[in-house]
XYZ file of C-alpha atoms in Angstrom:
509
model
C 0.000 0.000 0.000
C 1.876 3.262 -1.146
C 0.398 5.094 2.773
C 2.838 3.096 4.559
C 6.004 3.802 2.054
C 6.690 6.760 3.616
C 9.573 5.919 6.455
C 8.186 8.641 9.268
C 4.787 6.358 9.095
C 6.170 3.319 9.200
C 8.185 4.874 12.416
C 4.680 5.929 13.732
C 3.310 2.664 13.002
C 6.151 0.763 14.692
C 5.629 2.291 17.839
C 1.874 2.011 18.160
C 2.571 -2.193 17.280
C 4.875 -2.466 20.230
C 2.610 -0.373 22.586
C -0.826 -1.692 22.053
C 0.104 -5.121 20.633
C -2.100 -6.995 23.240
C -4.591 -4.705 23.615
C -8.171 -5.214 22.482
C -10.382 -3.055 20.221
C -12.377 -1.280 23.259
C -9.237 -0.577 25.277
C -7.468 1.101 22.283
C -10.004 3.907 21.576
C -10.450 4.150 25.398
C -6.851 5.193 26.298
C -7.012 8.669 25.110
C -4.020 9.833 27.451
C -1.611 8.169 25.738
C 1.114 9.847 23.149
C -0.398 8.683 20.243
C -4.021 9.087 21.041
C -6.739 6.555 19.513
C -4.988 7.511 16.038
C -2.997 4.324 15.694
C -5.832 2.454 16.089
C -7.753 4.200 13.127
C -4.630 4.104 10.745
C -4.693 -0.061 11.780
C -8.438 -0.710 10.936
C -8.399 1.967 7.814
C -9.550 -0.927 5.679
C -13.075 -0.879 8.002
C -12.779 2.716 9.011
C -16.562 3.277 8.381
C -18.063 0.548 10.666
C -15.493 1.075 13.129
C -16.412 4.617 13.990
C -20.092 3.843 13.453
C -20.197 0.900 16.211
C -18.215 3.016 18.501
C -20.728 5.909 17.606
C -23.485 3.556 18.853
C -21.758 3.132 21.898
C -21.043 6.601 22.750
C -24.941 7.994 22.108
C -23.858 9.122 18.642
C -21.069 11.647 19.894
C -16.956 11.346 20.765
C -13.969 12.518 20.145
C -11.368 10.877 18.852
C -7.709 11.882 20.391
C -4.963 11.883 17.475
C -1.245 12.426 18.655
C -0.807 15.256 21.059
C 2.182 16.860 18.558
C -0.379 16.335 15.345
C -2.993 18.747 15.977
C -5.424 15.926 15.525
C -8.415 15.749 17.889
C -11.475 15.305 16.183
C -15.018 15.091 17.376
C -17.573 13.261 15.704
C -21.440 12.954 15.949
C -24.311 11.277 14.091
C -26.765 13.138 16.456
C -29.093 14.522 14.651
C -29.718 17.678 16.248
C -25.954 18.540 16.072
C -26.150 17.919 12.400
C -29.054 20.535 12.230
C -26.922 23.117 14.380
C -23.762 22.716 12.612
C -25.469 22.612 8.813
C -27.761 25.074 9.199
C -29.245 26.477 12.863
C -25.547 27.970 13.157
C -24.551 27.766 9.613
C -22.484 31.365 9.601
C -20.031 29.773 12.476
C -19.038 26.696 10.816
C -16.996 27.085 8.226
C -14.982 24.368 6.723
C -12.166 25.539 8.920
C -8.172 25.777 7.914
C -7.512 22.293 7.893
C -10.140 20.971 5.588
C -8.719 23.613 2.860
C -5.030 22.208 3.780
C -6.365 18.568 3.151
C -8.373 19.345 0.246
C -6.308 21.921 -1.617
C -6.386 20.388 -5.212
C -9.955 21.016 -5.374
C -8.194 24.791 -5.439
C -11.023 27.267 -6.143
C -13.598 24.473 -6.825
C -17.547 25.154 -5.421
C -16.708 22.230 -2.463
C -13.475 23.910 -0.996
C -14.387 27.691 -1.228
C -16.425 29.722 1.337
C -18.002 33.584 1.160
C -18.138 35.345 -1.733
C -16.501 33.019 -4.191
C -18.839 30.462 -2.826
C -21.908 32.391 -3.512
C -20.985 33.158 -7.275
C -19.973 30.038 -7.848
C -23.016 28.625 -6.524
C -25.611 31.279 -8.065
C -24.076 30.381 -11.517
C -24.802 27.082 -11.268
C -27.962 26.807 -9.733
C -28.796 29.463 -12.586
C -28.185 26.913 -15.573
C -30.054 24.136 -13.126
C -32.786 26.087 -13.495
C -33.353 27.225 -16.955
C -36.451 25.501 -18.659
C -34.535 23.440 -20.844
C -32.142 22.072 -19.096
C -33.635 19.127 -16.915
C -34.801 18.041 -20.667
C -31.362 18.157 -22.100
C -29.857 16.238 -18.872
C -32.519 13.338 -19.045
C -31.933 13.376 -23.120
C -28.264 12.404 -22.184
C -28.976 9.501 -19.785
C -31.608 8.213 -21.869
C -28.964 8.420 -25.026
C -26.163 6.705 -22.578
C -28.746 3.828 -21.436
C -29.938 3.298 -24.824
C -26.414 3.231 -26.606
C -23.747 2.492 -23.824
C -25.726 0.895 -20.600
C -27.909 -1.878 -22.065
C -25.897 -3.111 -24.989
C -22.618 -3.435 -22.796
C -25.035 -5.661 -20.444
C -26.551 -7.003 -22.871
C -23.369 -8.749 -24.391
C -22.017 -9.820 -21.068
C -24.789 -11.075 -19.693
C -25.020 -13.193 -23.251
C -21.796 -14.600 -22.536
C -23.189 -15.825 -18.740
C -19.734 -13.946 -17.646
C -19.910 -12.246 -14.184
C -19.534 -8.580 -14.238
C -18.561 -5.584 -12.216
C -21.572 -3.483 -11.917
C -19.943 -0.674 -10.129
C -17.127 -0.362 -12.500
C -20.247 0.196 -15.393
C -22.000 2.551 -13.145
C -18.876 4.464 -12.682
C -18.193 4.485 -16.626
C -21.927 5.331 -17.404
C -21.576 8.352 -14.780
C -18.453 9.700 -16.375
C -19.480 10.062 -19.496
C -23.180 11.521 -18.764
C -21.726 14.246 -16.584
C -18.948 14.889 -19.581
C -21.568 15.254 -21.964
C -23.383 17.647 -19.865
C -20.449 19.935 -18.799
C -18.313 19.863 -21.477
C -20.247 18.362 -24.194
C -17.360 15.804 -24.964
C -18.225 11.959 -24.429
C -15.576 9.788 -23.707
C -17.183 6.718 -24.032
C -15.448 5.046 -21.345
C -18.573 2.337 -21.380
C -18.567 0.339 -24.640
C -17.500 -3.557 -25.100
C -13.755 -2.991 -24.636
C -13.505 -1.147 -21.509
C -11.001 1.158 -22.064
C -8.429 2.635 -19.702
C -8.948 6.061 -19.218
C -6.179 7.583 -16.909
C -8.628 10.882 -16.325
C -11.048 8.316 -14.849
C -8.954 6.511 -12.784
C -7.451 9.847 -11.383
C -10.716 10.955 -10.005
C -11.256 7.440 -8.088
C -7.061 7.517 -7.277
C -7.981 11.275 -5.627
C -10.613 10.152 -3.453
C -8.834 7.422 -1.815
C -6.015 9.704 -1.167
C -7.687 12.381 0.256
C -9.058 9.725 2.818
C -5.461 9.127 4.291
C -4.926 12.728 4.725
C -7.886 13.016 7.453
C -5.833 10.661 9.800
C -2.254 11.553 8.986
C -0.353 14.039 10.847
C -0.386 16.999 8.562
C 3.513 16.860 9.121
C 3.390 13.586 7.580
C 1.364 14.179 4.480
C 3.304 16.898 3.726
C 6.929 14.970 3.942
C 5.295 12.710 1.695
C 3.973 15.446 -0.521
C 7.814 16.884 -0.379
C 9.482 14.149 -0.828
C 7.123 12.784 -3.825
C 6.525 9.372 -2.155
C 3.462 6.865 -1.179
C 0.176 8.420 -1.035
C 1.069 11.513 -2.142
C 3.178 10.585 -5.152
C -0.402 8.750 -6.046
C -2.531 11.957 -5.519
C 0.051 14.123 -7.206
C -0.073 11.767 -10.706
C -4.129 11.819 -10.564
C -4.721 15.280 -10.124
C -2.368 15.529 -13.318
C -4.105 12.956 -14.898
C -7.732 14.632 -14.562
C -6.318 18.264 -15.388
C -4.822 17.181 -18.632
C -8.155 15.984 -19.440
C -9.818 19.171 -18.608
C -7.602 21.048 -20.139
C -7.897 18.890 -23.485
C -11.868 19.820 -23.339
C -11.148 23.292 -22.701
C -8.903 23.516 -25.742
C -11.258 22.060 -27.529
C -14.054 23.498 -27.057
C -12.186 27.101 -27.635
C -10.551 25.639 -30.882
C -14.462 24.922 -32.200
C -15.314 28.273 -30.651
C -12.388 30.272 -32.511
C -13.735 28.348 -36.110
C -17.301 29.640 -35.220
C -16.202 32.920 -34.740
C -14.238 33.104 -38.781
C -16.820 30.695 -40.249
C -20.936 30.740 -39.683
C -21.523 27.548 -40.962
C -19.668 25.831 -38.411
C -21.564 24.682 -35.620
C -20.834 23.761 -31.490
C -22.981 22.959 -28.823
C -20.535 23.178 -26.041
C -22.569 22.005 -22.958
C -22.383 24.242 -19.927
C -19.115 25.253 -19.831
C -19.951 27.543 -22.725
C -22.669 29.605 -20.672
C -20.776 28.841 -17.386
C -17.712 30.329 -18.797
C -19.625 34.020 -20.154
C -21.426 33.837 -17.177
C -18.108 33.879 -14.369
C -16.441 35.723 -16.379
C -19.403 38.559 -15.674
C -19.023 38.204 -12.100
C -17.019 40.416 -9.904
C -14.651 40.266 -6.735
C -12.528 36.744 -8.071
C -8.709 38.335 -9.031
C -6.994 35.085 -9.432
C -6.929 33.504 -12.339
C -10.146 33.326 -14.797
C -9.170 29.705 -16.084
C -7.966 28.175 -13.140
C -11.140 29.430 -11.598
C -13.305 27.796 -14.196
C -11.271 24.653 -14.565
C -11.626 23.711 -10.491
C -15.306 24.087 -10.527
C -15.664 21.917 -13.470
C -13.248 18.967 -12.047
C -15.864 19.598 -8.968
C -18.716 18.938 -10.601
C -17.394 15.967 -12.577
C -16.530 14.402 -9.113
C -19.806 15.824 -7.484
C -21.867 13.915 -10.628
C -19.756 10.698 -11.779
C -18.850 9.220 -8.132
C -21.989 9.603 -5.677
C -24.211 8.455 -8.309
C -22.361 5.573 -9.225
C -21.640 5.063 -5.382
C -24.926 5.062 -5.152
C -26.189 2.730 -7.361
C -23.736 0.615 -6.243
C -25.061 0.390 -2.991
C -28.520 -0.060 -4.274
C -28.083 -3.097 -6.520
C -26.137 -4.969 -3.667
C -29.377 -4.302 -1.503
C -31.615 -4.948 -4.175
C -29.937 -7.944 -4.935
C -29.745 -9.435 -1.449
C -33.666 -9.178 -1.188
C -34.987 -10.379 -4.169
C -38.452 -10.057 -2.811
C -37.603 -5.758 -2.899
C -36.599 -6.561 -6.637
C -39.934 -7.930 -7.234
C -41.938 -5.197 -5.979
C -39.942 -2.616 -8.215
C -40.256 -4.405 -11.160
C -43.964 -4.839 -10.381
C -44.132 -1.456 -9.572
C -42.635 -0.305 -13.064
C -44.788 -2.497 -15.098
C -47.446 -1.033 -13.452
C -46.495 2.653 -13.930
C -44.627 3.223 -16.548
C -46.432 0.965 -19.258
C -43.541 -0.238 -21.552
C -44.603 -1.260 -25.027
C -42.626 -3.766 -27.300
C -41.139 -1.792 -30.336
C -42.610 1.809 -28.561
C -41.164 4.599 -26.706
C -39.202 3.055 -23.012
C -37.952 6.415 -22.113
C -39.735 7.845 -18.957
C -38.857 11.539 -17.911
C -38.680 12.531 -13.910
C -42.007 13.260 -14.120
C -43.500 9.649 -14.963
C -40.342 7.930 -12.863
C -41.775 9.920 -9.573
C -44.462 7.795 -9.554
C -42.463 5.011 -8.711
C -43.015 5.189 -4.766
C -41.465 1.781 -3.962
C -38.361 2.292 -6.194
C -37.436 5.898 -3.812
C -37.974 4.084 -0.937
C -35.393 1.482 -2.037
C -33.446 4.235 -2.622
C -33.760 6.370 0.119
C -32.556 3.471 2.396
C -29.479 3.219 0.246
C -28.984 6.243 0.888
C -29.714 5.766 4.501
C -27.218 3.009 4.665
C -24.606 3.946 2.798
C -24.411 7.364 2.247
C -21.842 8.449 -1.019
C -20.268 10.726 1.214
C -19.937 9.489 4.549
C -18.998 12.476 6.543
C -18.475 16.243 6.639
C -15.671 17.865 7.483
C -16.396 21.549 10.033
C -14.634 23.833 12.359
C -15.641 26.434 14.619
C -14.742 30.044 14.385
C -16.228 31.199 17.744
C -16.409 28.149 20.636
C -20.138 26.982 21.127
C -22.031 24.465 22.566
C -23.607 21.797 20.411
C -27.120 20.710 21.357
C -25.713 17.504 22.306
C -23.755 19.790 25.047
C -20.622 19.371 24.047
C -18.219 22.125 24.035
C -16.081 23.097 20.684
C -13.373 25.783 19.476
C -11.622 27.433 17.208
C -9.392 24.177 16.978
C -11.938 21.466 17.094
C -11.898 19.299 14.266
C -15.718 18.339 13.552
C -16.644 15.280 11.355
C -20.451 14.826 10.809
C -20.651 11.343 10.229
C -23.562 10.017 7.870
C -22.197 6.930 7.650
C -22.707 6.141 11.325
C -26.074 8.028 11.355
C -27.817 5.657 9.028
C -26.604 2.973 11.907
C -27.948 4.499 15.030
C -30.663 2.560 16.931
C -31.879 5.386 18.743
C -32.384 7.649 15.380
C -33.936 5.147 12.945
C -35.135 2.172 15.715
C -33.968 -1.410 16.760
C -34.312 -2.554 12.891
C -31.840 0.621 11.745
C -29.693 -2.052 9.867
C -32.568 -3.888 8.241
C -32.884 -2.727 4.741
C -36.798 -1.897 3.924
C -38.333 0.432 1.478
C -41.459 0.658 2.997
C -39.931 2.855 5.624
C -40.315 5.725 3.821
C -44.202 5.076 2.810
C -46.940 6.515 4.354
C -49.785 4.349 5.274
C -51.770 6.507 2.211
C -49.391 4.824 -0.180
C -47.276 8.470 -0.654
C -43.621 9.222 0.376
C -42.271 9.778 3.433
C -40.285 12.792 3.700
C -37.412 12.986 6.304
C -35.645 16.342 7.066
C -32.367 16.612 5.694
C -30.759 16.722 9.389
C -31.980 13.218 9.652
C -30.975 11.721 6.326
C -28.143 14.207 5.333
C -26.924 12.362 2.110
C -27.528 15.607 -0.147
C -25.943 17.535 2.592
C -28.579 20.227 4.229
C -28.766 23.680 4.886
C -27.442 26.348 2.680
C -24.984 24.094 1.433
C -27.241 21.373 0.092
C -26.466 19.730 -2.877
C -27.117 21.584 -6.099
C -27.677 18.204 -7.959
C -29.780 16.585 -6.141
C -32.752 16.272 -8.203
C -30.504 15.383 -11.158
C -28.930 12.779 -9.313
C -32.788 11.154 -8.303
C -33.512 11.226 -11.856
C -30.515 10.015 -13.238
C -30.502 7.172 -10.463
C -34.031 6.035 -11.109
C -33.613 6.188 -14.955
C -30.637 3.621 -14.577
C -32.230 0.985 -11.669
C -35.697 0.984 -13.487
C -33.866 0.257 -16.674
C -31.725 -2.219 -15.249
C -34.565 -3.877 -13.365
C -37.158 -4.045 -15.866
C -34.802 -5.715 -18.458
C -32.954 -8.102 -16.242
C -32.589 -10.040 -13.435
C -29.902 -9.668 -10.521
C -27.955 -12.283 -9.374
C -25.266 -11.367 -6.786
C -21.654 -13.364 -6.937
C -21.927 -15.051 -3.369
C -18.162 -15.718 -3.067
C -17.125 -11.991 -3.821
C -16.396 -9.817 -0.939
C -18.319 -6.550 -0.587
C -16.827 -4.197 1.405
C -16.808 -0.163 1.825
C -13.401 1.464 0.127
C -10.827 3.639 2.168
C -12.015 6.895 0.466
C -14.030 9.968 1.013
C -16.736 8.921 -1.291
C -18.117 5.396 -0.369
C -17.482 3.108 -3.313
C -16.932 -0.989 -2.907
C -13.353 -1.392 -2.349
C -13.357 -4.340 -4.938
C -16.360 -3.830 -6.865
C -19.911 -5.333 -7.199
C -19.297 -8.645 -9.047
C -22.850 -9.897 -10.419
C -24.597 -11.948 -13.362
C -27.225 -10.094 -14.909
C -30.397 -12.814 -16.275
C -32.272 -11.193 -19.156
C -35.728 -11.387 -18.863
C -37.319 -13.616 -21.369
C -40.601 -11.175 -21.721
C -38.912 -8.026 -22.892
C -36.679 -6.775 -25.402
C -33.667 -4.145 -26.015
C-alpha cells in the first residue's frame, strides 16, 4: 500500500505495534491519554474505518472525540446526532466554516464550489444553480442519460450477460456516470462504457484522488506533507491523478475554444458546447474573483465531474447490492414499473422525472441506500467562535468536527432497533405516498445552505438507470465476492460489485 512507504509512518506505526500489541479493540479507543491518542488504532483498521467509527458511535450515544497524537494537531469530534447535524449545517450555519484544515487537506480542489467559502462560494453557486434552473435544461440532462442507457448501458449488459460472464456493476455505473456528466459539462463523451472497456487515466485519477484524500484526514499533517515533499506513497499517487484529470480538462477546454475560434471566422460551423460555454460568459461577468479566470473555471468543473460521476455511481452501487440481497424488494420494483410506466414492445421506453416519480417503492429502495450507505460518509467543520452543540458538548476554534452520515444511518436510537434492516417501505406513508425525512436526519444531499445543487438530477438520473436495469434483467449477486466499503471519502466498494445479470425472457432491447 503506497500510505505506509513513507519511512516517518512506518516509524509511527512501529511504535503504536509495540505499545498496544495486546490490547483489544475497546481498550485502544479508550486510552485517550496516551502519546499517540486513539490515532494508531484508526490508521490499523483503515480498511473498516466506516463501521469502526459507526459501532463506537453507537456506543457513545452518537457523539466522541477521537484523540490523534498530542504533537499532530489531531483531535477530532464526531457525531451522528441529529440535532448537532441541524446546528452545525444550518441552525448555526455562519459559524461553521470548513475551517483551515479541511482547505489544507483538500487543496487540489483549489477554487472548486466544495473547498471555497463567502463570496466566491456564492458566485460560484448562483451560476450554477442558474443553468439548473433554466427551462430546458432538466430536458437536455434526461436526453443524455436516456442516449447513454440506450447506446452504452444496455448493450454493454446485454453482451455480457449473453456470454453468462460475471460482471462488475460498479465499475459500469462508474463508466456510465463519467461520461453523462462529460456530456453535460463539457459536451465531450468519452465513451469510457462500450464492449472494450477502455483505460482512461482521467477516470482513474478521479477514483485515485478520493482514496487519497481519505489518508490525509488521519495523517499528521507533518506527515502528508513529507510525503507530498518528498514525492513518495500516497502523495506521489494523488500528485499523478490530479495531473491525470487536469490534462483531461484542459484537453476539453482547448477544444471546445478551438471549435469556438472556427465559429467565430466561419458561420456555418456549428458547437454545442454544454455548460461550460454559458458557465464560462457567465463567471467571467461576475465580480470580486482576481486570481486567475481559467484556473477558476477549470476547479469548478473537475468539482462537478466528481460531485456527478462518483456519488451516483456510489450510489447505485449500494442499491443493486441491496436490491440484490432481497430479491423479494426486486420484485416489488419491477412490479411497480410495469405497473407505472407501461412499456410497449417496439414503442417509446424512455420515462422523464415526471412519470419515474411515480415510482413510490423504487425511492424508498433508494432512500434506504442512501440511509445506509451514504456516497459521502462524513463532513468535514470547524468552529470560528467556541459553542455548545445541542448535544452539550463544548467546541473551538481548533476542534476538528466530522459529521458522520455513515454512522447516522446505523444508530438505533435515530432510525429504531431494525436501523440495519434494509426496507423500502420505511419511507411510505400508510396513504401509499412518500415519506419525507428532514435533511438533518438523512443528510446524504448535505442540508442547509450548502445542500447539494444536484440533487434532483442525481434522483432522476438514479431512477432512470435501476428501473432500466430492473425491468430488463434479473440480478444475481456473486456469493463468493467480498463486498466491502473502500478507504475513500466517497463510499465506493473497495473491490467492486461482481454480479450476473439474467435477461428477462418477456422483454426486449
Amino acid at each position: 500500500m503506497a500510505f505506509f512507504e513513507s519511512f516517518a509512518i512506518l516509524i509511527f506505526l512501529s511504535f503504536f505495534v509495540l505499545y498496544y500489541k495486546r490490547q483489544n479493540l475497546k481498550t485502544l479507543i479508550d486510552r485517550n491519554c496516551l502519546p499517540f491518542g486513539t490515532i494508531p488504532q484508526v490508521v490499523r483498521n483503515l480498511h473498516r474505518i466506516h463501521d469502526l467509527l459507526a459501532i463506537y458511535l453507537n456506543r457513545s450515544s452518537g457523539t466522541f472525540m477521537l484523540k490523534g497524537p498530542w504533537f499532530g494537531n489531531m483531535d477530532m469530534l464526531f457525531t451522528t446526532d441529529p440535532l448537532n447535524i441541524h446546528h452545525v449545517l444550518s441552525k448555526n450555519f455562519p459559524n461553521y466554516p470548513k475551517g483551515q484544515r479541511f482547505h489544507e487537506i483538500f487543496d487540489i480542489l483549489g477554487d472548486g464550489i466544495f473547498n471555497v467559502e463567502g463570496h466566491l462560494w456564492e458566485i460560484q453557486r448562483k451560476t450554477i444553480l442558474s443553468h439548473f434552473m433554466k427551462p430546458n435544461f432538466q430536458s437536455v440532462f434526461e436526453t443524455i442519460v436516456w442516449n447513454k442507457v440506450e447506446t452504452g448501458l444496455l448493450p454493454v449488459l446485454d453482451v455480457v450477460s449473453k456470454k453468462g460472464n460475471d460482471m462488475d456493476l460498479q465499475e459500469i455505473f462508474q463508466r456510465f456516470t463519467f461520461d453523462t456528466i462529460c456530456k453535460l459539462l463539457l459536451d465531450y463523451d468519452p465513451q469510457s462504457l462500450s464492449h472494450d472497456f477502455p483505460c482512461l487515466p482521467c477516470q482513474k485519477g478521479f477514483i485515485d484522488t478520493e482514496e487519497s484524500l481519505l489518508y490525509r484526514h488521519f495523517t499528521p499533517t507533518i506527515l502528508w506533507k513529507l510525503q507530498q515533499l518528498l514525492n513518495m506513497g500516497n502523495e506521489k499517487k494523488l500528485s499523478k491523478a490530479c495531473n491525470d484529470v487536469d490534462q483531461f480538462v484542459c484537453k476539453c477546454f482547448a477544444r471546445i475554444q478551438n471549435v469556438s475560434n472556427k465559429m467565430e471566422s466561419d458561420q456555418h460551423v456549428k458547437g454545442n458546447f454544454g455548460l461550460v460555454t454559458s458557465m464560462i460568459r457567465d463567471l467571467k461577468g461576475q465580480g470580486g474573483y482576481t486570481g486567475d479566470p481559467n484556473k477558476f473555471l477549470k476547479d469548478t468543473i473537475v468539482s462537478l465531474i466528481g460531485a456527478g460521476k462518483d456519488t451516483t455511481s456510489a450510489t447505485l452501487s449500494w442499491f443493486f447490492y441491496l436490491v440484490g440481497k432481497n430479491p423479494i424488494v426486486e420484485e416489488k420494483i419491477r412490479e411497480e414499473i410495469r405497473t407505472f410506466l407501461e412499456v410497449k414492445v417496439g414503442g417509446d421506453k424512455r420515462w422523464d422525472s415526471k412519470v419515474i416519480g411515480k415510482l413510490v417503492y423504487l425511492h424508498g429502495a433508494l432512500c434506504e441506500a442512501l440511509r445506509l450507505y451514504p456516497p459521502v460518509p462524513f463532513n468535514h467543520k470547524s468552529a470560528l467562535q467556541p459553542d455548545i452543540l445541542p448535544s452539550g458538548h463544548q467546541v473551538n476554534q481548533n476542534t476538528k468536527i466530522i459529521l458522520y452520515y455513515y454512522g447516522m444511518g446505523r444508530m438505533n436510537k435515530i432510525w429504531g432497533d431494525d436501523c440495519m434492516e434494509f426496507k423500502p417501505e420505511r419511507w411510505i406513508l400508510k396513504e401509499g405516498g412518500i415519506k419525507h425525512e428532514p435533511s438533518h436526519k438523512l443528510p446524504a444531499f448535505y442540508g442547509g445552505p450548502r445542500t447539494c445543487l444536484g440533487k434532483d438530477m442525481s434522483l432522476t438520473q438514479i431512477k432512470m438507470v435501476a428501473s432500466s436495469i430492473i425491468y430488463y434483467y434479473h440480478i444475481e449477486l456473486m456469493e463468493s465476492h467480498p463486498v466491502l466499503p473502500s478507504s475513500s471519502i466517497i463510499l465506493q466498494m473497495k473491490h467492486g460489485l461482481k454480479v450476473k445479470l439474467t435477461k428477462r425472457s418477456e422483454v426486449n432491447v
